[in-house]
PDB file of C-alpha atoms in Angstrom:
ATOM      1  CA  UNK L  68     -18.819  -3.462 -50.825  1.00 88.00           C
ATOM      2  CA  UNK L  69     -15.870  -5.543 -49.797  1.00 83.00           C
ATOM      3  CA  UNK L  70     -13.393  -2.937 -49.961  1.00 83.00           C
ATOM      4  CA  UNK L  71     -15.548  -0.630 -48.047  1.00 89.00           C
ATOM      5  CA  UNK L  72     -16.321  -2.652 -45.494  1.00 88.00           C
ATOM      6  CA  UNK L  73     -12.167  -3.211 -45.064  1.00 82.00           C
ATOM      7  CA  UNK L  74     -11.861   0.693 -45.378  1.00 83.00           C
ATOM      8  CA  UNK L  75     -14.490   1.052 -42.812  1.00 89.00           C
ATOM      9  CA  UNK L  76     -12.508  -1.473 -40.004  1.00 85.00           C
ATOM     10  CA  UNK L  77      -9.361   0.017 -41.167  1.00 78.00           C
ATOM     11  CA  UNK L  78     -10.861   3.876 -40.146  1.00 84.00           C
ATOM     12  CA  UNK L  79     -12.398   2.742 -37.043  1.00 86.00           C
ATOM     13  CA  UNK L  80      -9.175   0.959 -36.105  1.00 78.00           C
ATOM     14  CA  UNK L  81      -7.655   3.848 -36.304  1.00 77.00           C
ATOM     15  CA  UNK L  82      -9.749   5.637 -34.538  1.00 84.00           C
ATOM     16  CA  UNK L  83      -9.756   3.396 -31.259  1.00 82.00           C
ATOM     17  CA  UNK L  84      -6.187   3.481 -31.364  1.00 74.00           C
ATOM     18  CA  UNK L  85      -6.181   7.409 -31.347  1.00 79.00           C
ATOM     19  CA  UNK L  86      -8.333   7.560 -27.869  1.00 82.00           C
ATOM     20  CA  UNK L  87      -6.618   4.271 -26.638  1.00 78.00           C
ATOM     21  CA  UNK L  88      -3.087   6.260 -27.139  1.00 73.00           C
ATOM     22  CA  UNK L  89      -3.710   9.896 -27.638  1.00 74.00           C
ATOM     23  CA  UNK L  90      -2.146   9.906 -31.652  1.00 66.00           C
ATOM     24  CA  UNK L  91      -2.444   7.419 -34.653  1.00 62.00           C
ATOM     25  CA  UNK L  92       0.336   9.037 -36.482  1.00 58.00           C
ATOM     26  CA  UNK L  93       2.885   6.260 -37.688  1.00 60.00           C
ATOM     27  CA  UNK L  94       6.043   5.733 -39.901  1.00 56.00           C
ATOM     28  CA  UNK L  95       5.159   3.116 -43.132  1.00 58.00           C
ATOM     29  CA  UNK L  96       7.333   0.471 -42.863  1.00 59.00           C
ATOM     30  CA  UNK L  97      10.073  -0.129 -45.650  1.00 62.00           C
ATOM     31  CA  UNK L  98      10.838  -3.456 -45.754  1.00 67.00           C
ATOM     32  CA  UNK L  99      14.439  -3.400 -46.670  1.00 69.00           C
ATOM     33  CA  UNK L 100      15.181  -0.950 -43.959  1.00 70.00           C
ATOM     34  CA  UNK L 101      12.913  -3.278 -41.561  1.00 73.00           C
ATOM     35  CA  UNK L 102      14.812  -6.137 -42.521  1.00 77.00           C
ATOM     36  CA  UNK L 103      17.914  -4.873 -41.729  1.00 80.00           C
ATOM     37  CA  UNK L 104      16.940  -3.547 -38.436  1.00 81.00           C
ATOM     38  CA  UNK L 105      15.876  -6.750 -37.059  1.00 83.00           C
ATOM     39  CA  UNK L 106      19.328  -8.223 -38.598  1.00 85.00           C
ATOM     40  CA  UNK L 107      21.168  -5.437 -36.452  1.00 87.00           C
ATOM     41  CA  UNK L 108      19.233  -6.730 -33.417  1.00 87.00           C
ATOM     42  CA  UNK L 109      19.948 -10.063 -33.539  1.00 88.00           C
ATOM     43  CA  UNK L 110      23.547  -9.514 -34.163  1.00 89.00           C
ATOM     44  CA  UNK L 111      23.427  -7.634 -30.982  1.00 91.00           C
ATOM     45  CA  UNK L 112      21.188  -9.560 -28.626  1.00 92.00           C
ATOM     46  CA  UNK L 113      22.354 -12.813 -30.131  1.00 92.00           C
ATOM     47  CA  UNK L 114      25.737 -13.150 -28.662  1.00 94.00           C
ATOM     48  CA  UNK L 115      23.994 -12.251 -25.446  1.00 94.00           C
ATOM     49  CA  UNK L 116      21.433 -14.856 -25.452  1.00 94.00           C
ATOM     50  CA  UNK L 117      24.286 -17.332 -25.982  1.00 93.00           C
ATOM     51  CA  UNK L 118      26.081 -16.218 -22.835  1.00 93.00           C
ATOM     52  CA  UNK L 119      23.274 -16.744 -20.697  1.00 94.00           C
ATOM     53  CA  UNK L 120      22.575 -20.077 -22.185  1.00 93.00           C
ATOM     54  CA  UNK L 121      25.812 -21.506 -21.251  1.00 92.00           C
ATOM     55  CA  UNK L 122      25.324 -20.386 -18.084  1.00 93.00           C
ATOM     56  CA  UNK L 123      21.717 -21.847 -17.402  1.00 93.00           C
ATOM     57  CA  UNK L 124      23.277 -25.440 -19.263  1.00 92.00           C
ATOM     58  CA  UNK L 125      25.961 -25.680 -16.538  1.00 92.00           C
ATOM     59  CA  UNK L 126      24.151 -24.969 -13.418  1.00 92.00           C
ATOM     60  CA  UNK L 127      20.403 -26.475 -14.630  1.00 92.00           C
ATOM     61  CA  UNK L 128      20.813 -30.257 -15.652  1.00 93.00           C
ATOM     62  CA  UNK L 129      16.846 -30.326 -16.347  1.00 94.00           C
ATOM     63  CA  UNK L 130      17.025 -27.206 -18.820  1.00 92.00           C
ATOM     64  CA  UNK L 131      19.987 -28.492 -19.919  1.00 92.00           C
ATOM     65  CA  UNK L 132      18.222 -31.929 -20.986  1.00 92.00           C
ATOM     66  CA  UNK L 133      15.513 -30.136 -21.958  1.00 93.00           C
ATOM     67  CA  UNK L 134      17.528 -27.885 -24.336  1.00 92.00           C
ATOM     68  CA  UNK L 135      19.308 -31.123 -25.796  1.00 91.00           C
ATOM     69  CA  UNK L 136      16.549 -33.028 -26.434  1.00 91.00           C
ATOM     70  CA  UNK L 137      15.155 -29.711 -28.092  1.00 88.00           C
ATOM     71  CA  UNK L 138      17.874 -29.437 -30.206  1.00 87.00           C
ATOM     72  CA  UNK L 139      17.854 -32.915 -31.564  1.00 85.00           C
ATOM     73  CA  UNK L 140      14.683 -31.996 -32.806  1.00 83.00           C
ATOM     74  CA  UNK L 141      15.868 -29.347 -34.383  1.00 79.00           C
ATOM     75  CA  UNK L 142      19.082 -31.612 -36.125  1.00 77.00           C
ATOM     76  CA  UNK L 143      21.572 -29.286 -34.154  1.00 78.00           C
ATOM     77  CA  UNK L 144      25.029 -31.233 -34.131  1.00 76.00           C
ATOM     78  CA  UNK L 145      25.785 -32.222 -30.689  1.00 77.00           C
ATOM     79  CA  UNK L 146      29.461 -30.785 -29.407  1.00 74.00           C
ATOM     80  CA  UNK L 147      29.998 -28.131 -32.533  1.00 70.00           C
ATOM     81  CA  UNK L 148      32.244 -25.271 -30.929  1.00 73.00           C
ATOM     82  CA  UNK L 149      29.396 -22.948 -31.620  1.00 83.00           C
ATOM     83  CA  UNK L 150      26.513 -24.793 -30.295  1.00 86.00           C
ATOM     84  CA  UNK L 151      25.222 -22.498 -28.040  1.00 89.00           C
ATOM     85  CA  UNK L 152      25.144 -19.978 -30.445  1.00 90.00           C
ATOM     86  CA  UNK L 153      23.253 -21.762 -32.925  1.00 86.00           C
ATOM     87  CA  UNK L 154      20.639 -22.291 -30.529  1.00 89.00           C
ATOM     88  CA  UNK L 155      20.884 -18.688 -28.861  1.00 90.00           C
ATOM     89  CA  UNK L 156      20.397 -17.381 -32.790  1.00 88.00           C
ATOM     90  CA  UNK L 157      17.370 -19.498 -33.023  1.00 86.00           C
ATOM     91  CA  UNK L 158      16.299 -18.152 -29.699  1.00 89.00           C
ATOM     92  CA  UNK L 159      16.345 -14.775 -31.175  1.00 90.00           C
ATOM     93  CA  UNK L 160      14.477 -15.329 -34.537  1.00 86.00           C
ATOM     94  CA  UNK L 161      11.540 -16.798 -32.608  1.00 86.00           C
ATOM     95  CA  UNK L 162      11.748 -13.978 -30.459  1.00 90.00           C
ATOM     96  CA  UNK L 163      11.651 -11.500 -32.712  1.00 88.00           C
ATOM     97  CA  UNK L 164       8.781 -13.447 -34.689  1.00 84.00           C
ATOM     98  CA  UNK L 165       6.679 -13.054 -31.671  1.00 88.00           C
ATOM     99  CA  UNK L 166       6.935  -9.179 -31.270  1.00 88.00           C
ATOM    100  CA  UNK L 167       6.570  -8.559 -34.700  1.00 85.00           C
ATOM    101  CA  UNK L 168       3.611 -10.800 -35.195  1.00 84.00           C
ATOM    102  CA  UNK L 169       2.543  -9.255 -31.868  1.00 87.00           C
ATOM    103  CA  UNK L 170       2.612  -5.827 -33.676  1.00 84.00           C
ATOM    104  CA  UNK L 171       0.656  -6.309 -36.780  1.00 81.00           C
ATOM    105  CA  UNK L 172      -2.068  -8.617 -35.050  1.00 81.00           C
ATOM    106  CA  UNK L 173      -2.762  -4.602 -33.146  1.00 79.00           C
ATOM    107  CA  UNK L 174      -3.985  -3.505 -36.558  1.00 73.00           C
ATOM    108  CA  UNK L 175      -7.350  -5.662 -36.033  1.00 72.00           C
ATOM    109  CA  UNK L 176      -7.435  -6.614 -32.200  1.00 76.00           C
ATOM    110  CA  UNK L 177      -7.579  -4.962 -29.022  1.00 80.00           C
ATOM    111  CA  UNK L 178      -3.778  -5.699 -27.607  1.00 84.00           C
ATOM    112  CA  UNK L 179      -2.278  -2.982 -25.483  1.00 86.00           C
ATOM    113  CA  UNK L 180       1.284  -1.256 -26.762  1.00 86.00           C
ATOM    114  CA  UNK L 181       3.821  -3.269 -25.588  1.00 89.00           C
ATOM    115  CA  UNK L 182       5.252  -0.652 -22.601  1.00 88.00           C
ATOM    116  CA  UNK L 183       8.440  -1.405 -20.545  1.00 90.00           C
ATOM    117  CA  UNK L 184       7.882   1.612 -18.260  1.00 87.00           C
ATOM    118  CA  UNK L 185       8.846   1.309 -14.497  1.00 87.00           C
ATOM    119  CA  UNK L 186       9.910  -2.718 -15.572  1.00 88.00           C
ATOM    120  CA  UNK L 187      13.245  -3.414 -14.424  1.00 90.00           C
ATOM    121  CA  UNK L 188      15.705  -5.205 -16.718  1.00 89.00           C
ATOM    122  CA  UNK L 189      15.203  -8.331 -14.548  1.00 88.00           C
ATOM    123  CA  UNK L 190      11.527  -8.513 -14.939  1.00 92.00           C
ATOM    124  CA  UNK L 191      11.069  -7.350 -18.539  1.00 93.00           C
ATOM    125  CA  UNK L 192      10.944 -11.458 -19.760  1.00 92.00           C
ATOM    126  CA  UNK L 193       8.420 -11.949 -17.301  1.00 93.00           C
ATOM    127  CA  UNK L 194       6.226  -8.550 -18.763  1.00 94.00           C
ATOM    128  CA  UNK L 195       7.291  -9.249 -22.406  1.00 93.00           C
ATOM    129  CA  UNK L 196       5.996 -13.202 -21.688  1.00 92.00           C
ATOM    130  CA  UNK L 197       2.508 -11.657 -20.206  1.00 92.00           C
ATOM    131  CA  UNK L 198       1.759  -9.682 -23.744  1.00 92.00           C
ATOM    132  CA  UNK L 199       2.515 -12.184 -25.856  1.00 91.00           C
ATOM    133  CA  UNK L 200      -0.097 -14.644 -23.892  1.00 90.00           C
ATOM    134  CA  UNK L 201      -2.817 -12.059 -24.588  1.00 90.00           C
ATOM    135  CA  UNK L 202      -2.025 -12.542 -28.679  1.00 88.00           C
ATOM    136  CA  UNK L 203      -1.737 -16.244 -27.930  1.00 87.00           C
ATOM    137  CA  UNK L 204      -5.253 -15.982 -26.604  1.00 87.00           C
ATOM    138  CA  UNK L 205      -6.360 -14.083 -29.757  1.00 85.00           C
ATOM    139  CA  UNK L 206      -4.955 -16.050 -32.656  1.00 76.00           C
ATOM    140  CA  UNK L 207      -1.198 -17.534 -34.496  1.00 70.00           C
ATOM    141  CA  UNK L 208      -1.035 -20.048 -31.561  1.00 69.00           C
ATOM    142  CA  UNK L 209       1.495 -21.679 -33.358  1.00 73.00           C
ATOM    143  CA  UNK L 210       3.635 -18.295 -33.479  1.00 77.00           C
ATOM    144  CA  UNK L 211       3.027 -17.354 -30.243  1.00 82.00           C
ATOM    145  CA  UNK L 212       3.290 -20.959 -28.523  1.00 82.00           C
ATOM    146  CA  UNK L 213       6.238 -21.123 -26.058  1.00 85.00           C
ATOM    147  CA  UNK L 214       8.916 -23.955 -25.659  1.00 85.00           C
ATOM    148  CA  UNK L 215      12.229 -24.532 -23.691  1.00 90.00           C
ATOM    149  CA  UNK L 216      14.053 -21.653 -25.846  1.00 89.00           C
ATOM    150  CA  UNK L 217      11.473 -19.367 -24.353  1.00 90.00           C
ATOM    151  CA  UNK L 218      12.936 -20.255 -20.611  1.00 91.00           C
ATOM    152  CA  UNK L 219      16.768 -18.761 -21.573  1.00 92.00           C
ATOM    153  CA  UNK L 220      17.369 -16.419 -19.546  1.00 93.00           C
ATOM    154  CA  UNK L 221      17.379 -12.988 -20.934  1.00 93.00           C
ATOM    155  CA  UNK L 222      20.444 -10.934 -19.737  1.00 91.00           C
ATOM    156  CA  UNK L 223      19.373  -7.225 -18.549  1.00 91.00           C
ATOM    157  CA  UNK L 224      21.674  -6.002 -21.407  1.00 91.00           C
ATOM    158  CA  UNK L 225      19.748  -7.500 -23.799  1.00 92.00           C
ATOM    159  CA  UNK L 226      16.709  -6.694 -22.230  1.00 92.00           C
ATOM    160  CA  UNK L 227      17.774  -3.051 -23.124  1.00 91.00           C
ATOM    161  CA  UNK L 228      18.080  -4.040 -26.324  1.00 91.00           C
ATOM    162  CA  UNK L 229      15.192  -5.611 -27.136  1.00 92.00           C
ATOM    163  CA  UNK L 230      13.214  -2.543 -25.016  1.00 91.00           C
ATOM    164  CA  UNK L 231      14.626  -0.104 -27.599  1.00 90.00           C
ATOM    165  CA  UNK L 232      13.475  -2.312 -30.415  1.00 88.00           C
ATOM    166  CA  UNK L 233      10.299  -2.811 -29.387  1.00 89.00           C
ATOM    167  CA  UNK L 234       9.584   1.070 -28.752  1.00 87.00           C
ATOM    168  CA  UNK L 235      10.935   1.620 -32.134  1.00 83.00           C
ATOM    169  CA  UNK L 236       8.690  -0.671 -34.097  1.00 80.00           C
ATOM    170  CA  UNK L 237       5.704   0.677 -32.218  1.00 78.00           C
ATOM    171  CA  UNK L 238       6.516   4.082 -34.152  1.00 75.00           C
ATOM    172  CA  UNK L 239       5.866   1.874 -37.565  1.00 72.00           C
ATOM    173  CA  UNK L 240       2.194   1.443 -39.685  1.00 67.00           C
ATOM    174  CA  UNK L 241       2.143  -1.998 -39.452  1.00 69.00           C
ATOM    175  CA  UNK L 242      -1.979  -1.314 -40.499  1.00 62.00           C
ATOM    176  CA  UNK L 243      -0.714  -1.186 -44.510  1.00 60.00           C
ATOM    177  CA  UNK L 244       2.064  -4.189 -44.299  1.00 62.00           C
ATOM    178  CA  UNK L 245       0.073  -7.387 -45.493  1.00 59.00           C
ATOM    179  CA  UNK L 246       0.863 -10.649 -44.205  1.00 61.00           C
ATOM    180  CA  UNK L 247       2.261 -11.614 -47.162  1.00 62.00           C
ATOM    181  CA  UNK L 248       5.393  -8.746 -46.348  1.00 63.00           C
ATOM    182  CA  UNK L 249       5.539 -10.052 -42.609  1.00 65.00           C
ATOM    183  CA  UNK L 250       6.362 -13.422 -43.381  1.00 68.00           C
ATOM    184  CA  UNK L 251       9.009 -12.353 -46.220  1.00 68.00           C
ATOM    185  CA  UNK L 252      10.292 -10.109 -43.699  1.00 68.00           C
ATOM    186  CA  UNK L 253      10.792 -13.071 -40.963  1.00 66.00           C
ATOM    187  CA  UNK L 254      11.733 -15.415 -43.931  1.00 68.00           C
ATOM    188  CA  UNK L 255      14.709 -12.810 -44.911  1.00 68.00           C
ATOM    189  CA  UNK L 256      15.770 -12.019 -41.337  1.00 66.00           C
ATOM    190  CA  UNK L 257      16.989 -15.852 -41.477  1.00 69.00           C
ATOM    191  CA  UNK L 258      20.195 -16.213 -43.334  1.00 66.00           C
ATOM    192  CA  UNK L 259      19.829 -18.782 -46.195  1.00 66.00           C
ATOM    193  CA  UNK L 260      21.446 -21.633 -44.510  1.00 65.00           C
ATOM    194  CA  UNK L 261      20.036 -21.505 -41.332  1.00 66.00           C
ATOM    195  CA  UNK L 262      16.507 -21.002 -43.084  1.00 65.00           C
ATOM    196  CA  UNK L 263      17.060 -24.637 -44.265  1.00 66.00           C
ATOM    197  CA  UNK L 264      17.993 -26.241 -41.583  1.00 65.00           C
ATOM    198  CA  UNK L 265      15.325 -24.228 -39.919  1.00 63.00           C
ATOM    199  CA  UNK L 266      12.434 -25.045 -42.632  1.00 66.00           C
ATOM    200  CA  UNK L 267      12.057 -21.704 -41.889  1.00 66.00           C
ATOM    201  CA  UNK L 268       9.740 -20.778 -45.319  1.00 70.00           C
ATOM    202  CA  UNK L 269       6.772 -18.421 -45.593  1.00 72.00           C
ATOM    203  CA  UNK L 270       3.764 -19.851 -47.809  1.00 75.00           C
ATOM    204  CA  UNK L 271       2.103 -16.954 -49.548  1.00 74.00           C
ATOM    205  CA  UNK L 272      -1.581 -16.072 -49.406  1.00 75.00           C
ATOM    206  CA  UNK L 273      -2.004 -16.380 -53.155  1.00 81.00           C
ATOM    207  CA  UNK L 274      -0.473 -20.433 -52.584  1.00 83.00           C
ATOM    208  CA  UNK L 275      -1.929 -21.513 -49.435  1.00 82.00           C
ATOM    209  CA  UNK L 276      -5.463 -19.828 -51.392  1.00 85.00           C
ATOM    210  CA  UNK L 277      -4.465 -22.040 -54.469  1.00 88.00           C
ATOM    211  CA  UNK L 278      -4.230 -25.414 -51.997  1.00 84.00           C
ATOM    212  CA  UNK L 279      -7.118 -24.576 -49.970  1.00 86.00           C
ATOM    213  CA  UNK L 280      -9.431 -23.846 -53.234  1.00 89.00           C
ATOM    214  CA  UNK L 281      -8.281 -27.621 -54.410  1.00 89.00           C
ATOM    215  CA  UNK L 282      -8.528 -29.268 -50.781  1.00 88.00           C
ATOM    216  CA  UNK L 283     -11.031 -27.725 -48.929  1.00 91.00           C
ATOM    217  CA  UNK L 284     -14.297 -28.793 -49.491  1.00 90.00           C
ATOM    218  CA  UNK L 285     -16.197 -28.512 -46.134  1.00 90.00           C
ATOM    219  CA  UNK L 286     -15.791 -26.684 -42.809  1.00 87.00           C
ATOM    220  CA  UNK L 287     -14.569 -30.091 -41.003  1.00 90.00           C
ATOM    221  CA  UNK L 288     -11.359 -30.601 -43.731  1.00 90.00           C
ATOM    222  CA  UNK L 289      -8.025 -30.519 -42.243  1.00 85.00           C
ATOM    223  CA  UNK L 290      -5.187 -29.367 -44.389  1.00 82.00           C
ATOM    224  CA  UNK L 291      -1.642 -30.019 -43.664  1.00 79.00           C
ATOM    225  CA  UNK L 292       1.301 -28.139 -45.626  1.00 71.00           C
ATOM    226  CA  UNK L 293       4.593 -30.772 -45.184  1.00 68.00           C
ATOM    227  CA  UNK L 294       7.281 -28.071 -46.502  1.00 61.00           C
TER     228      UNK L 294
END
């Protein structure tokens, strides 16, 4: 009964998408290819973010102070020659995570496709924030919450690259992609040494269920995953 109910919801979601977008044919995701595509995007966009971050820090003392406070919290060493590059890569990882989870949420929530047609590059960041705000109002607030790195100005060239990536992602079928796979994709996107520093490790659904099974005894119980 549970499986049939879930399948019925998938079918209804497909029909709603067909009505909304005129089609529902999408390409099934290949995890390895997917991770490679996101890494390629990171390597292209992160240097552009680093340049933009450097300019913003030198021209805005308040912004620079907030970035400094964020750097300390993240454990990034001060004065390193590649400090802006490290911060920029983290900003890009966070942004890609939001984009990935937005696409995944569209399978079970009424969220519009990220359409940037007619949006000039200098308005891209504002339009993207509007899409992400819709997702934040529904779920995954911890993923979509805004912080200082979201205020790094997205350069026009990076906006163009991100727009292409988003358009490409929307060709793929997230409806058959479990949360575990999405979490693993995000984890594998980040190099091992950076993953340890950032504490970016995905807790699988099976492990989370095990913890909840032992710890939760009522609706009022609260659980923390300290790792």
